Every structure is written in structure tokens, then in C-alpha cells.
Amino acid sequence: MSAAPLLSVIIPTLNEAHSLAATLAHVHAAVGAGIAYEVLVSDGGSTDATLALAAAHGARALPAPRPGRAAQLNFGASQANGSILYFLHADTLPPAGFGQLIRQYQARGYRSGCFRLRFDVRHPVLWFSGWCSRFNAPAFQFGDQSLFVEKALFDELSGFNEQMLLMEDVDLPIRIKHRARFVVMPQSVVTSARKYVVHGVLRTELTHLAVQTLFLAGTPQPTLLRVYQRLLQRRRPRQMRQRLG
């Protein structure tokens, strides 16, 4: 890694010790030849080994002054040295040569973009969700797809909106598209389906669809949060009996 990296990979974390080491190892292996880069882990107060693992795997471990994904992402960006920021979830693996791909698309005039999405388990609902991620439209874009953006453009837009409780990673690309060309690259990231496994694939997908639709319709953030919690955290009576039994 160079002292003046082109690409700053920024990963927000909160108790991600179970997945972070594998993600960091993959990032180092997959970034691509000839790409100067750095990795920053912006942590929201982990109580597990997240920060130690980050440092041990070649990342800058940064305790963020404020918890919350938007605040952590903005803090990571403020500490970055690269001219391009690449925001990545701790349980998501970018495609081989991702740094080279980002550089190629930036050279073609795209100041921001994301990859398509694929899940690490097979399920028809998840396959369809991933298939939809090819469309360059807010209704079909998700934070799991990762996001690259020129740092100058990110700063011009004041980064992620820290007042948002949900959908901050959908909001930023919408604002970017008003200022610059945005691309959905044909390669895919692979993300963990652990939340879908815990809460149920169909329930989780319908919850995301409902919240994203309400957000795009202008629903206030407190209402979005209530809907999200009510739909995703409520369990069926049978599930509750099984857990209590």
C-alpha cells in the first residue's frame, strides 16, 4: 500500500469480529495489481475483537466519535487519504480486481458507482433481489452493493446524511446522480444473507421493499424506523413458542 493511496476502502463496523478478518483478507487479495489503496475500519463502539482484528489485518482501526452508520462512514471519509472512496460492508466481498474496475470506470467519466449484488446462499427470492440490482434506479439499489465516489464529490455533497435513521445509503446515490454520472458495474459483490436466515428470507425482503418504497415516497424517518422494527422484529407465535420451549 502506498503512502498516498488512490483508493480508500472504508468499512463501518459494530461487533463484526465474526466476518471482518475474512473480508479484509479478501480485500487485500482482490483489489487488483497496480492499485494504491488503504483500508479504514470506522468502528461504532465494538465490544468484541473487531478493532484488534482490523489492525492485525492491515487496516487503520478508527474508533468513531459518534456511533451510527452514517456518522461512521463520514468519519472514515474524513480520515481517508485517497482521491476515491469505496464504502464496503464488513460482511460483503467485492469482485476480483475491484480497484482496477473502479479506476477504469472513473477514467470513463463516472464519478461514482456500485456493483451488482449476489448473496452467499441460494434462494429464489434472494436471486431475484440480486438480479434487480443491475438497474440504475433508487428502487433497486441497496447499501450492500458497496459504493465508490470521488472524495471531492463526496465532500461537495457533505457526505452521508447523519440525521437519517434509515436509508442513508440509498439517499446519497440519489443526490450524487443530480451532480455526476453514476454507474452500476456488471460485476457482483457477494454479501452475507445472515439477516435473512435469522428473520426469514421472505419477511426480510418484504420489509426492505416496504421501507424503501415508503422512503422514496417521502415518509418521515421516525415512521420508517417504526415500520422496519415492527415488520422485521416481530416474530410469529409459533417461532416464539419454539424459542421459549
mmCIF file of C-alpha atoms in Angstrom:
data_model
loop_
_atom_site.group_PDB
_atom_site.id
_atom_site.type_symbol
_atom_site.label_atom_id
_atom_site.label_comp_id
_atom_site.label_asym_id
_atom_site.label_seq_id
_atom_site.Cartn_x
_atom_site.Cartn_y
_atom_site.Cartn_z
ATOM 1 C CA MET A 1 0.000 0.000 0.000
ATOM 2 C CA SER A 2 1.265 3.461 -0.885
ATOM 3 C CA ALA A 3 1.651 6.484 1.378
ATOM 4 C CA ALA A 4 -0.690 8.390 -0.957
ATOM 5 C CA PRO A 5 -3.354 5.845 -1.931
ATOM 6 C CA LEU A 6 -5.661 6.279 -4.852
ATOM 7 C CA LEU A 7 -8.429 4.222 -3.264
ATOM 8 C CA SER A 8 -9.645 4.401 0.339
ATOM 9 C CA VAL A 9 -11.726 1.364 1.327
ATOM 10 C CA ILE A 10 -13.970 2.367 4.256
ATOM 11 C CA ILE A 11 -15.722 -0.304 6.315
ATOM 12 C CA PRO A 12 -18.176 0.630 9.115
ATOM 13 C CA THR A 13 -18.284 -1.878 11.965
ATOM 14 C CA LEU A 14 -20.066 -2.740 15.174
ATOM 15 C CA ASN A 15 -19.106 -6.110 16.659
ATOM 16 C CA GLU A 16 -18.111 -7.609 13.301
ATOM 17 C CA ALA A 17 -15.331 -9.911 14.553
ATOM 18 C CA HIS A 18 -17.133 -12.925 13.053
ATOM 19 C CA SER A 19 -16.738 -11.650 9.481
ATOM 20 C CA LEU A 20 -14.171 -8.854 9.384
ATOM 21 C CA ALA A 21 -10.969 -10.897 9.120
ATOM 22 C CA ALA A 22 -12.205 -12.778 6.049
ATOM 23 C CA THR A 23 -13.413 -9.553 4.438
ATOM 24 C CA LEU A 24 -10.099 -7.775 4.981
ATOM 25 C CA ALA A 25 -8.096 -10.721 3.657
ATOM 26 C CA HIS A 26 -10.323 -10.769 0.583
ATOM 27 C CA VAL A 27 -9.980 -7.013 0.034
ATOM 28 C CA HIS A 28 -6.184 -7.228 0.049
ATOM 29 C CA ALA A 29 -6.230 -10.175 -2.368
ATOM 30 C CA ALA A 30 -8.885 -8.809 -4.724
ATOM 31 C CA VAL A 31 -8.077 -5.100 -5.089
ATOM 32 C CA GLY A 32 -6.022 -5.710 -8.228
ATOM 33 C CA ALA A 33 -2.451 -5.182 -9.380
ATOM 34 C CA GLY A 34 -1.137 -1.649 -9.585
ATOM 35 C CA ILE A 35 -3.793 -0.127 -7.329
ATOM 36 C CA ALA A 36 -2.532 2.033 -4.473
ATOM 37 C CA TYR A 37 -5.005 1.754 -1.620
ATOM 38 C CA GLU A 38 -5.660 1.906 2.101
ATOM 39 C CA VAL A 39 -8.302 0.259 4.292
ATOM 40 C CA LEU A 40 -10.029 2.117 7.116
ATOM 41 C CA VAL A 41 -12.321 0.446 9.654
ATOM 42 C CA SER A 42 -14.604 3.034 11.261
ATOM 43 C CA ASP A 43 -15.973 1.468 14.421
ATOM 44 C CA GLY A 44 -19.115 2.401 16.330
ATOM 45 C CA GLY A 45 -18.134 1.041 19.757
ATOM 46 C CA SER A 46 -17.496 -2.674 19.302
ATOM 47 C CA THR A 47 -17.124 -4.757 22.450
ATOM 48 C CA ASP A 48 -15.629 -7.757 20.650
ATOM 49 C CA ALA A 49 -12.274 -8.110 18.870
ATOM 50 C CA THR A 50 -13.235 -6.030 15.824
ATOM 51 C CA LEU A 51 -10.638 -3.283 16.269
ATOM 52 C CA ALA A 52 -7.832 -5.705 17.103
ATOM 53 C CA LEU A 53 -8.660 -7.788 14.040
ATOM 54 C CA ALA A 54 -8.738 -4.689 11.862
ATOM 55 C CA ALA A 55 -5.268 -3.649 12.957
ATOM 56 C CA ALA A 56 -3.925 -7.197 12.644
ATOM 57 C CA HIS A 57 -5.171 -7.416 9.052
ATOM 58 C CA GLY A 58 -3.605 -4.246 7.717
ATOM 59 C CA ALA A 59 -6.415 -1.750 8.250
ATOM 60 C CA ARG A 60 -6.426 1.547 10.095
ATOM 61 C CA ALA A 61 -8.642 0.879 13.117
ATOM 62 C CA LEU A 62 -10.557 4.082 13.867
ATOM 63 C CA PRO A 63 -12.943 4.411 16.835
ATOM 64 C CA ALA A 64 -15.567 6.826 15.514
ATOM 65 C CA PRO A 65 -16.524 9.722 17.819
ATOM 66 C CA ARG A 66 -20.219 9.050 17.151
ATOM 67 C CA PRO A 67 -21.958 5.699 16.616
ATOM 68 C CA GLY A 68 -24.342 5.184 13.720
ATOM 69 C CA ARG A 69 -23.596 4.045 10.202
ATOM 70 C CA ALA A 70 -23.795 7.458 8.501
ATOM 71 C CA ALA A 71 -21.621 9.093 11.166
ATOM 72 C CA GLN A 72 -19.082 6.273 10.997
ATOM 73 C CA LEU A 73 -18.904 6.416 7.205
ATOM 74 C CA ASN A 74 -18.431 10.187 7.262
ATOM 75 C CA PHE A 75 -15.730 9.898 9.913
ATOM 76 C CA GLY A 76 -13.907 7.271 7.889
ATOM 77 C CA ALA A 77 -14.099 9.513 4.828
ATOM 78 C CA SER A 78 -12.705 12.444 6.810
ATOM 79 C CA GLN A 79 -9.662 10.349 7.736
ATOM 80 C CA ALA A 80 -9.108 8.970 4.228
ATOM 81 C CA ASN A 81 -6.166 9.919 2.031
ATOM 82 C CA GLY A 82 -7.465 8.523 -1.249
ATOM 83 C CA SER A 83 -8.970 10.511 -4.100
ATOM 84 C CA ILE A 84 -11.650 7.805 -4.443
ATOM 85 C CA LEU A 85 -13.685 6.491 -1.510
ATOM 86 C CA TYR A 86 -15.052 2.949 -1.585
ATOM 87 C CA PHE A 87 -17.650 2.139 1.084
ATOM 88 C CA LEU A 88 -17.998 -1.564 1.856
ATOM 89 C CA HIS A 89 -19.969 -3.546 4.441
ATOM 90 C CA ALA A 90 -17.991 -5.797 6.787
ATOM 91 C CA ASP A 91 -19.793 -8.925 5.565
ATOM 92 C CA THR A 92 -19.510 -8.174 1.841
ATOM 93 C CA LEU A 93 -16.813 -9.358 -0.576
ATOM 94 C CA PRO A 94 -16.034 -7.212 -3.638
ATOM 95 C CA PRO A 95 -15.293 -8.822 -7.019
ATOM 96 C CA ALA A 96 -11.788 -9.710 -8.165
ATOM 97 C CA GLY A 97 -9.916 -6.664 -9.415
ATOM 98 C CA PHE A 98 -12.433 -4.267 -7.892
ATOM 99 C CA GLY A 99 -9.876 -1.475 -7.565
ATOM 100 C CA GLN A 100 -8.958 -1.757 -11.234
ATOM 101 C CA LEU A 101 -12.633 -1.794 -12.221
ATOM 102 C CA ILE A 102 -13.347 1.346 -10.210
ATOM 103 C CA ARG A 103 -10.368 3.106 -11.778
ATOM 104 C CA GLN A 104 -11.463 2.074 -15.288
ATOM 105 C CA TYR A 105 -14.994 3.399 -14.846
ATOM 106 C CA GLN A 106 -13.763 6.609 -13.258
ATOM 107 C CA ALA A 107 -11.483 7.125 -16.280
ATOM 108 C CA ARG A 108 -14.605 6.818 -18.466
ATOM 109 C CA GLY A 109 -16.204 9.755 -16.661
ATOM 110 C CA TYR A 110 -18.189 8.013 -13.923
ATOM 111 C CA ARG A 111 -17.529 9.844 -10.665
ATOM 112 C CA SER A 112 -19.488 7.320 -8.616
ATOM 113 C CA GLY A 113 -20.977 3.854 -8.875
ATOM 114 C CA CYS A 114 -21.633 0.465 -7.343
ATOM 115 C CA PHE A 115 -21.504 -3.232 -8.208
ATOM 116 C CA ARG A 116 -24.386 -5.643 -8.659
ATOM 117 C CA LEU A 117 -25.413 -7.822 -5.723
ATOM 118 C CA ARG A 118 -25.268 -11.538 -5.060
ATOM 119 C CA PHE A 119 -25.981 -13.405 -1.803
ATOM 120 C CA ASP A 120 -23.926 -16.206 -0.273
ATOM 121 C CA VAL A 121 -26.903 -18.590 -0.031
ATOM 122 C CA ARG A 122 -29.170 -19.912 -2.763
ATOM 123 C CA HIS A 123 -32.818 -18.894 -2.601
ATOM 124 C CA PRO A 124 -35.167 -17.758 -5.398
ATOM 125 C CA VAL A 125 -36.149 -14.561 -3.573
ATOM 126 C CA LEU A 126 -32.510 -13.623 -2.987
ATOM 127 C CA TRP A 127 -31.625 -14.490 -6.573
ATOM 128 C CA PHE A 128 -34.362 -12.161 -7.817
ATOM 129 C CA SER A 129 -33.247 -9.393 -5.463
ATOM 130 C CA GLY A 130 -29.719 -9.722 -6.790
ATOM 131 C CA TRP A 131 -30.950 -9.734 -10.384
ATOM 132 C CA CYS A 132 -32.815 -6.472 -9.786
ATOM 133 C CA SER A 133 -29.616 -4.814 -8.553
ATOM 134 C CA ARG A 134 -28.465 -4.360 -12.167
ATOM 135 C CA PHE A 135 -30.901 -1.488 -12.639
ATOM 136 C CA ASN A 136 -29.597 2.030 -12.102
ATOM 137 C CA ALA A 137 -32.624 3.273 -10.193
ATOM 138 C CA PRO A 138 -33.201 4.086 -6.488
ATOM 139 C CA ALA A 139 -35.837 1.379 -6.091
ATOM 140 C CA PHE A 140 -33.271 -1.288 -6.985
ATOM 141 C CA GLN A 141 -30.141 -0.052 -5.209
ATOM 142 C CA PHE A 142 -29.001 -1.166 -1.784
ATOM 143 C CA GLY A 143 -26.107 -0.344 0.539
ATOM 144 C CA ASP A 144 -24.910 -3.946 0.300
ATOM 145 C CA GLN A 145 -23.837 -3.253 -3.291
ATOM 146 C CA SER A 146 -20.967 -1.093 -1.972
ATOM 147 C CA LEU A 147 -20.326 2.394 -3.326
ATOM 148 C CA PHE A 148 -17.417 4.251 -4.846
ATOM 149 C CA VAL A 149 -17.380 8.032 -5.111
ATOM 150 C CA GLU A 150 -14.725 10.618 -5.778
ATOM 151 C CA LYS A 151 -13.760 12.251 -2.495
ATOM 152 C CA ALA A 152 -14.164 15.734 -3.963
ATOM 153 C CA LEU A 153 -17.760 14.933 -4.950
ATOM 154 C CA PHE A 154 -18.470 13.286 -1.589
ATOM 155 C CA ASP A 155 -17.233 16.402 0.229
ATOM 156 C CA GLU A 156 -19.208 18.669 -2.102
ATOM 157 C CA LEU A 157 -22.390 16.797 -1.108
ATOM 158 C CA SER A 158 -21.450 16.817 2.622
ATOM 159 C CA GLY A 159 -21.352 13.018 2.661
ATOM 160 C CA PHE A 160 -23.993 10.813 4.212
ATOM 161 C CA ASN A 161 -26.923 12.465 5.978
ATOM 162 C CA GLU A 162 -26.332 11.782 9.675
ATOM 163 C CA GLN A 163 -29.872 12.861 10.563
ATOM 164 C CA MET A 164 -31.287 9.820 8.791
ATOM 165 C CA LEU A 165 -32.188 6.748 10.837
ATOM 166 C CA LEU A 166 -32.503 4.503 7.764
ATOM 167 C CA MET A 167 -31.834 4.624 4.016
ATOM 168 C CA GLU A 168 -28.809 6.921 4.198
ATOM 169 C CA ASP A 169 -27.065 4.605 1.735
ATOM 170 C CA VAL A 170 -29.948 4.994 -0.727
ATOM 171 C CA ASP A 171 -30.179 8.750 -0.231
ATOM 172 C CA LEU A 172 -26.545 9.523 -1.116
ATOM 173 C CA PRO A 173 -26.590 7.903 -4.594
ATOM 174 C CA ILE A 174 -29.787 9.824 -5.373
ATOM 175 C CA ARG A 175 -28.012 13.094 -4.562
ATOM 176 C CA ILE A 176 -24.904 12.015 -6.455
ATOM 177 C CA LYS A 177 -26.923 11.404 -9.625
ATOM 178 C CA HIS A 178 -28.039 15.044 -9.639
ATOM 179 C CA ARG A 179 -24.384 16.104 -9.918
ATOM 180 C CA ALA A 180 -22.476 13.373 -11.738
ATOM 181 C CA ARG A 181 -22.588 10.205 -13.841
ATOM 182 C CA PHE A 182 -23.293 7.070 -11.786
ATOM 183 C CA VAL A 183 -22.658 3.514 -12.997
ATOM 184 C CA VAL A 184 -23.842 0.078 -11.886
ATOM 185 C CA MET A 185 -20.886 -2.103 -12.852
ATOM 186 C CA PRO A 186 -21.720 -5.578 -14.234
ATOM 187 C CA GLN A 187 -19.587 -7.462 -11.703
ATOM 188 C CA SER A 188 -21.128 -8.518 -8.377
ATOM 189 C CA VAL A 189 -20.238 -8.247 -4.736
ATOM 190 C CA VAL A 190 -21.153 -11.253 -2.584
ATOM 191 C CA THR A 191 -22.883 -10.351 0.655
ATOM 192 C CA SER A 192 -23.926 -12.363 3.682
ATOM 193 C CA ALA A 193 -27.558 -13.454 3.952
ATOM 194 C CA ARG A 194 -27.300 -13.922 7.722
ATOM 195 C CA LYS A 195 -30.085 -11.417 8.492
ATOM 196 C CA TYR A 196 -32.362 -13.206 6.041
ATOM 197 C CA VAL A 197 -31.588 -16.549 7.677
ATOM 198 C CA VAL A 198 -32.351 -15.201 11.157
ATOM 199 C CA HIS A 199 -35.586 -13.376 10.332
ATOM 200 C CA GLY A 200 -36.763 -15.365 7.318
ATOM 201 C CA VAL A 201 -35.983 -14.625 3.680
ATOM 202 C CA LEU A 202 -39.438 -13.522 2.564
ATOM 203 C CA ARG A 203 -40.125 -11.476 5.708
ATOM 204 C CA THR A 204 -36.801 -9.656 5.441
ATOM 205 C CA GLU A 205 -37.116 -8.974 1.715
ATOM 206 C CA LEU A 206 -40.674 -7.658 2.053
ATOM 207 C CA THR A 207 -39.593 -5.462 4.967
ATOM 208 C CA HIS A 208 -36.782 -3.943 2.908
ATOM 209 C CA LEU A 209 -39.137 -3.429 -0.028
ATOM 210 C CA ALA A 210 -41.746 -1.731 2.156
ATOM 211 C CA VAL A 211 -39.267 0.578 3.872
ATOM 212 C CA GLN A 212 -37.510 1.537 0.635
ATOM 213 C CA THR A 213 -40.833 2.242 -1.095
ATOM 214 C CA LEU A 214 -42.007 4.388 1.814
ATOM 215 C CA PHE A 215 -38.691 6.249 1.864
ATOM 216 C CA LEU A 216 -38.890 7.050 -1.846
ATOM 217 C CA ALA A 217 -42.459 8.263 -1.280
ATOM 218 C CA GLY A 218 -41.194 10.785 1.286
ATOM 219 C CA THR A 219 -42.228 9.052 4.512
ATOM 220 C CA PRO A 220 -40.654 10.652 7.637
ATOM 221 C CA GLN A 221 -37.705 8.845 9.173
ATOM 222 C CA PRO A 222 -39.343 8.029 12.558
ATOM 223 C CA THR A 223 -42.189 6.312 10.700
ATOM 224 C CA LEU A 224 -39.720 4.331 8.584
ATOM 225 C CA LEU A 225 -37.960 3.129 11.711
ATOM 226 C CA ARG A 226 -41.232 2.072 13.347
ATOM 227 C CA VAL A 227 -42.276 0.151 10.230
ATOM 228 C CA TYR A 228 -38.877 -1.533 9.988
ATOM 229 C CA GLN A 229 -38.876 -2.590 13.629
ATOM 230 C CA ARG A 230 -42.487 -3.724 13.575
ATOM 231 C CA LEU A 231 -42.130 -5.841 10.442
ATOM 232 C CA LEU A 232 -38.686 -7.311 10.991
ATOM 233 C CA GLN A 233 -38.509 -7.759 14.733
ATOM 234 C CA ARG A 234 -41.997 -9.159 15.296
ATOM 235 C CA ARG A 235 -41.989 -12.959 15.401
ATOM 236 C CA ARG A 236 -44.773 -15.339 14.618
ATOM 237 C CA PRO A 237 -46.365 -17.048 17.684
ATOM 238 C CA ARG A 238 -45.002 -20.428 16.621
ATOM 239 C CA GLN A 239 -41.485 -19.012 16.377
ATOM 240 C CA MET A 240 -41.835 -17.527 19.849
ATOM 241 C CA ARG A 241 -43.053 -20.851 21.281
ATOM 242 C CA GLN A 242 -40.124 -22.654 19.708
ATOM 243 C CA ARG A 243 -37.681 -20.167 21.217
ATOM 244 C CA LEU A 244 -39.308 -20.359 24.649
ATOM 245 C CA GLY A 245 -39.551 -24.143 24.501
#
